[in-house]
């Protein structure tokens, strides 16, 4: 659940419950400082889900396909289907890792390339250098294509081949990184997310969003959580310990478990999921 400092802040903020929320500039400023970017490089959303939904009409369209791996987090593909936009889905490989060559080829001429890193539901990562290389090559192959990098599970990654790409996103018009307070901070029900990107790219994204006014309780909780670095580190340790125990448990029963860098694991249960 919410870490203690965030819960305390949210409860205290209910005293301001008679006030309409603004655009939470204090949270924008805190996030900009946290990531060493400018305030114009940060865009808040009602959870990162709102940002993912807005990205589809912002960057893809009837003649500009959305490209995504399959399986992956389903929001962007679902929105593309609802809007009847062309969708190019590239299956993961036999090890359940993303088919990077296939995704890059499919992204040529596309409007939006969606990469969830670590990927949901497989838990696997794409090395940062490989993501950067795809974006570099697409600059020549398909200069209008925007890459949306979903870093919802960023905090849980231990693999040294992975690092955030927020710094590049702030200066590269063709890259947007989304983050959420739903995972490591335990605030999924309070709906706070944000994107980091070039200010011009974020303006295109903003057009397709709601007012994105974050409730006063959610803003207070997010500010407190962001500032509580010691508790964040503790939550990472707890998650990684529990993940290791879970993998050991299923492995001990003879189940195949996919190596994960997230706060979940994918297990081949070899039967109907409902029955399991």
Short mmCIF file of C-alpha atoms in Angstrom, two decimals:
data_model
loop_
_atom_site.label_atom_id
_atom_site.label_comp_id
_atom_site.label_asym_id
_atom_site.label_seq_id
_atom_site.Cartn_x
_atom_site.Cartn_y
_atom_site.Cartn_z
CA UNK A 1 0.00 0.00 0.00
CA UNK A 2 0.97 3.68 0.15
CA UNK A 3 4.20 4.27 2.06
CA UNK A 4 3.60 5.88 5.48
CA UNK A 5 4.83 9.35 4.54
CA UNK A 6 2.56 9.44 1.50
CA UNK A 7 -0.45 8.21 3.44
CA UNK A 8 0.10 10.85 6.13
CA UNK A 9 0.41 13.59 3.51
CA UNK A 10 -2.77 12.49 1.72
CA UNK A 11 -4.77 12.49 4.95
CA UNK A 12 -3.48 15.93 5.84
CA UNK A 13 -4.39 17.20 2.37
CA UNK A 14 -8.06 16.32 2.90
CA UNK A 15 -8.23 19.61 4.82
CA UNK A 16 -7.97 21.22 1.38
CA UNK A 17 -10.75 19.04 0.00
CA UNK A 18 -12.99 22.07 -0.49
CA UNK A 19 -10.49 23.50 -3.00
CA UNK A 20 -10.54 22.65 -6.67
CA UNK A 21 -7.18 21.23 -7.76
CA UNK A 22 -4.92 23.32 -9.96
CA UNK A 23 -2.31 21.90 -12.30
CA UNK A 24 -0.08 20.81 -9.39
CA UNK A 25 2.89 22.98 -10.28
CA UNK A 26 4.64 22.00 -7.06
CA UNK A 27 4.65 18.38 -8.23
CA UNK A 28 5.82 19.36 -11.71
CA UNK A 29 8.68 21.33 -10.18
CA UNK A 30 9.62 18.44 -7.86
CA UNK A 31 9.67 15.97 -10.76
CA UNK A 32 11.73 18.32 -12.93
CA UNK A 33 14.28 18.67 -10.14
CA UNK A 34 14.24 14.91 -9.49
CA UNK A 35 15.06 14.15 -13.13
CA UNK A 36 17.30 17.21 -13.71
CA UNK A 37 15.10 18.51 -16.54
CA UNK A 38 13.08 21.69 -17.09
CA UNK A 39 9.47 22.12 -15.98
CA UNK A 40 8.41 22.25 -19.64
CA UNK A 41 9.75 18.71 -20.01
CA UNK A 42 7.20 17.26 -17.53
CA UNK A 43 3.52 16.59 -18.20
CA UNK A 44 1.24 15.18 -15.50
CA UNK A 45 -1.50 12.67 -16.19
CA UNK A 46 -4.29 10.92 -14.30
CA UNK A 47 -2.02 7.92 -13.92
CA UNK A 48 0.34 7.08 -16.76
CA UNK A 49 -2.66 5.35 -18.35
CA UNK A 50 -4.07 8.71 -19.44
CA UNK A 51 -0.77 9.56 -21.10
CA UNK A 52 -0.65 6.21 -22.91
CA UNK A 53 -4.21 6.68 -24.15
CA UNK A 54 -3.48 10.21 -25.37
CA UNK A 55 -0.29 9.17 -27.15
CA UNK A 56 -2.16 7.02 -29.67
CA UNK A 57 -4.21 9.81 -31.31
CA UNK A 58 -1.37 12.29 -30.74
CA UNK A 59 1.25 10.39 -32.73
CA UNK A 60 -0.52 7.68 -34.75
CA UNK A 61 -3.60 7.81 -36.95
CA UNK A 62 -5.51 6.29 -39.87
CA UNK A 63 -2.39 6.40 -42.08
CA UNK A 64 0.25 6.19 -39.32
CA UNK A 65 0.23 2.78 -37.61
CA UNK A 66 0.93 2.00 -33.98
CA UNK A 67 3.69 -0.58 -33.54
CA UNK A 68 3.85 -2.67 -30.35
CA UNK A 69 5.15 -6.04 -29.20
CA UNK A 70 2.73 -8.78 -28.22
CA UNK A 71 2.19 -9.52 -25.44
CA UNK A 72 2.71 -6.15 -23.81
CA UNK A 73 0.80 -3.71 -21.62
CA UNK A 74 -2.49 -3.44 -23.45
CA UNK A 75 -3.57 0.23 -23.23
CA UNK A 76 -2.02 1.56 -26.45
CA UNK A 77 -3.09 -1.39 -28.65
CA UNK A 78 -6.60 -1.25 -27.16
CA UNK A 79 -6.95 2.45 -27.98
CA UNK A 80 -5.68 1.90 -31.53
CA UNK A 81 -8.30 -0.80 -32.06
CA UNK A 82 -11.09 1.39 -30.68
CA UNK A 83 -10.08 4.20 -33.03
CA UNK A 84 -9.69 1.77 -35.96
CA UNK A 85 -6.08 2.83 -36.42
CA UNK A 86 -3.73 0.38 -38.14
CA UNK A 87 -1.84 -1.75 -35.61
CA UNK A 88 1.35 -3.69 -36.26
CA UNK A 89 1.94 -6.21 -33.46
CA UNK A 90 5.25 -8.06 -33.38
CA UNK A 91 5.32 -11.28 -31.30
CA UNK A 92 8.04 -11.76 -28.70
CA UNK A 93 10.69 -14.36 -29.52
CA UNK A 94 10.95 -17.91 -28.16
CA UNK A 95 12.60 -16.64 -24.97
CA UNK A 96 9.71 -14.14 -24.55
CA UNK A 97 12.01 -11.19 -25.20
CA UNK A 98 11.10 -8.40 -27.59
CA UNK A 99 11.91 -8.94 -31.25
CA UNK A 100 13.87 -5.72 -31.70
CA UNK A 101 14.65 -6.19 -35.39
CA UNK A 102 11.00 -6.97 -36.13
CA UNK A 103 9.80 -3.94 -34.15
CA UNK A 104 12.25 -1.63 -35.88
CA UNK A 105 11.24 -2.84 -39.34
CA UNK A 106 7.56 -2.47 -38.49
CA UNK A 107 8.15 1.05 -37.16
CA UNK A 108 9.35 2.28 -40.56
CA UNK A 109 6.55 4.58 -41.69
CA UNK A 110 4.64 4.21 -38.42
CA UNK A 111 3.44 7.04 -36.21
CA UNK A 112 4.19 5.51 -32.83
CA UNK A 113 6.43 2.74 -31.51
CA UNK A 114 5.42 1.57 -28.03
CA UNK A 115 8.02 -0.14 -25.85
CA UNK A 116 7.31 -1.16 -22.26
CA UNK A 117 10.68 -1.58 -20.54
CA UNK A 118 10.62 -3.77 -18.48
CA UNK A 119 7.87 -5.37 -20.52
CA UNK A 120 4.53 -6.29 -18.99
CA UNK A 121 3.68 -9.22 -18.66
CA UNK A 122 7.00 -10.91 -19.40
CA UNK A 123 9.17 -8.88 -17.01
CA UNK A 124 12.09 -8.82 -19.46
CA UNK A 125 14.12 -5.73 -20.31
CA UNK A 126 15.60 -4.29 -23.48
CA UNK A 127 19.16 -3.00 -22.89
CA UNK A 128 19.16 0.78 -23.03
CA UNK A 129 21.85 0.88 -25.72
CA UNK A 130 19.59 -1.21 -27.96
CA UNK A 131 16.63 1.13 -27.45
CA UNK A 132 18.85 4.11 -28.23
CA UNK A 133 20.17 2.40 -31.35
CA UNK A 134 16.64 1.77 -32.67
CA UNK A 135 15.70 5.42 -32.13
CA UNK A 136 18.91 6.53 -33.87
CA UNK A 137 18.29 4.34 -36.90
CA UNK A 138 14.63 5.35 -37.12
CA UNK A 139 15.77 8.97 -37.39
CA UNK A 140 16.92 8.13 -40.90
CA UNK A 141 14.47 5.35 -41.77
CA UNK A 142 11.32 6.99 -40.40
CA UNK A 143 11.95 10.51 -39.06
CA UNK A 144 8.30 11.14 -38.14
CA UNK A 145 8.03 8.10 -35.86
CA UNK A 146 7.79 8.80 -32.12
CA UNK A 147 8.94 6.18 -29.62
CA UNK A 148 6.92 5.92 -26.40
CA UNK A 149 9.02 4.28 -23.71
CA UNK A 150 6.94 3.07 -20.76
CA UNK A 151 9.16 2.93 -17.66
CA UNK A 152 6.42 2.02 -15.17
CA UNK A 153 8.61 -0.66 -13.57
CA UNK A 154 11.87 1.28 -13.72
CA UNK A 155 12.69 1.13 -10.00
CA UNK A 156 12.71 -2.66 -9.80
CA UNK A 157 15.39 -3.28 -12.45
CA UNK A 158 18.72 -4.66 -11.23
CA UNK A 159 20.24 -5.45 -14.65
CA UNK A 160 23.11 -3.02 -15.32
CA UNK A 161 22.30 -3.02 -19.05
CA UNK A 162 19.22 -0.95 -18.24
CA UNK A 163 18.96 2.71 -17.34
CA UNK A 164 16.31 5.37 -17.71
CA UNK A 165 16.09 7.46 -20.87
CA UNK A 166 14.45 10.54 -19.36
CA UNK A 167 17.48 12.73 -20.05
CA UNK A 168 17.37 11.94 -23.76
CA UNK A 169 13.59 12.31 -23.87
CA UNK A 170 13.85 15.89 -22.62
CA UNK A 171 15.89 16.90 -25.69
CA UNK A 172 14.70 14.44 -28.38
CA UNK A 173 11.40 15.30 -30.06
CA UNK A 174 10.95 11.67 -31.13
CA UNK A 175 11.06 10.10 -27.67
CA UNK A 176 8.61 10.26 -24.75
CA UNK A 177 9.14 8.45 -21.45
CA UNK A 178 6.18 7.73 -19.15
CA UNK A 179 6.37 7.00 -15.43
CA UNK A 180 3.81 6.25 -12.74
CA UNK A 181 3.37 6.49 -8.97
CA UNK A 182 1.29 3.29 -9.09
CA UNK A 183 4.10 0.76 -8.70
CA UNK A 184 7.04 1.47 -6.39
CA UNK A 185 5.12 4.15 -4.48
CA UNK A 186 1.95 2.09 -4.05
CA UNK A 187 -0.40 4.88 -5.17
CA UNK A 188 -2.28 3.12 -7.99
CA UNK A 189 -5.67 4.15 -6.64
CA UNK A 190 -4.68 7.82 -6.41
CA UNK A 191 -3.89 8.00 -10.17
CA UNK A 192 -0.69 9.98 -10.62
CA UNK A 193 1.52 9.59 -13.66
CA UNK A 194 3.73 11.78 -15.79
CA UNK A 195 5.62 11.98 -19.04
CA UNK A 196 9.08 13.40 -19.71
CA UNK A 197 9.75 14.70 -23.19
CA UNK A 198 10.68 17.63 -25.38
CA UNK A 199 8.30 20.51 -24.68
CA UNK A 200 7.05 20.57 -28.29
CA UNK A 201 6.29 16.85 -28.22
CA UNK A 202 4.48 17.14 -24.89
CA UNK A 203 2.29 19.90 -26.33
CA UNK A 204 1.11 17.48 -29.02
CA UNK A 205 0.34 14.98 -26.27
CA UNK A 206 -1.46 17.55 -24.12
CA UNK A 207 -4.01 18.26 -26.87
CA UNK A 208 -5.50 14.78 -26.44
CA UNK A 209 -5.67 14.75 -22.66
CA UNK A 210 -8.29 15.84 -20.15
CA UNK A 211 -7.60 18.75 -17.82
CA UNK A 212 -5.20 16.40 -15.98
CA UNK A 213 -5.99 18.12 -12.70
CA UNK A 214 -4.53 15.83 -10.05
CA UNK A 215 -6.63 15.75 -6.81
CA UNK A 216 -5.07 17.58 -3.86
CA UNK A 217 -4.73 14.32 -1.90
CA UNK A 218 -2.97 12.58 -4.79
CA UNK A 219 -0.60 15.50 -5.32
CA UNK A 220 0.34 15.56 -1.64
CA UNK A 221 0.91 11.81 -1.55
CA UNK A 222 3.05 11.89 -4.69
CA UNK A 223 5.20 14.74 -3.37
CA UNK A 224 5.79 12.91 -0.09
CA UNK A 225 6.56 9.62 -1.83
CA UNK A 226 9.01 11.22 -4.25
CA UNK A 227 10.88 12.82 -1.37
CA UNK A 228 11.09 9.63 0.70
CA UNK A 229 14.12 8.07 -0.99
CA UNK A 230 14.97 5.80 1.96
CA UNK A 231 11.53 4.17 1.88
CA UNK A 232 11.73 3.83 -1.90
CA UNK A 233 14.98 1.89 -1.55
CA UNK A 234 13.40 -0.29 1.12
CA UNK A 235 10.45 -1.09 -1.13
CA UNK A 236 12.84 -2.10 -3.92
CA UNK A 237 14.64 -4.47 -1.55
CA UNK A 238 11.35 -5.95 -0.32
CA UNK A 239 10.11 -6.46 -3.87
CA UNK A 240 13.32 -8.12 -5.02
CA UNK A 241 13.37 -10.44 -2.00
CA UNK A 242 9.75 -11.44 -2.59
CA UNK A 243 10.38 -11.88 -6.32
CA UNK A 244 13.28 -14.25 -5.59
CA UNK A 245 11.14 -16.25 -3.15
CA UNK A 246 8.32 -16.47 -5.68
CA UNK A 247 10.65 -17.69 -8.42
CA UNK A 248 12.16 -20.26 -6.04
CA UNK A 249 8.71 -21.46 -4.97
CA UNK A 250 7.39 -22.05 -8.48
CA UNK A 251 10.71 -23.44 -9.67
CA UNK A 252 10.67 -25.90 -6.80
CA UNK A 253 7.30 -27.18 -8.01
CA UNK A 254 8.70 -27.73 -11.49
CA UNK A 255 7.17 -24.72 -13.20
CA UNK A 256 9.06 -22.69 -15.78
CA UNK A 257 9.50 -19.08 -14.61
CA UNK A 258 10.52 -16.29 -16.97
CA UNK A 259 13.40 -14.16 -15.56
CA UNK A 260 11.86 -10.87 -14.43
CA UNK A 261 13.15 -7.38 -13.69
CA UNK A 262 9.74 -6.09 -12.56
CA UNK A 263 7.39 -6.48 -9.59
CA UNK A 264 5.77 -9.59 -11.08
CA UNK A 265 6.82 -12.86 -12.65
CA UNK A 266 5.43 -14.81 -15.57
CA UNK A 267 4.96 -18.52 -14.87
CA UNK A 268 4.06 -21.30 -17.30
CA UNK A 269 1.29 -22.91 -15.22
CA UNK A 270 0.52 -25.50 -17.91
CA UNK A 271 -3.23 -25.38 -17.42
CA UNK A 272 -6.26 -23.10 -17.70
CA UNK A 273 -5.60 -19.93 -15.71
CA UNK A 274 -9.05 -19.84 -14.10
CA UNK A 275 -8.67 -23.41 -12.92
CA UNK A 276 -5.23 -22.63 -11.54
#
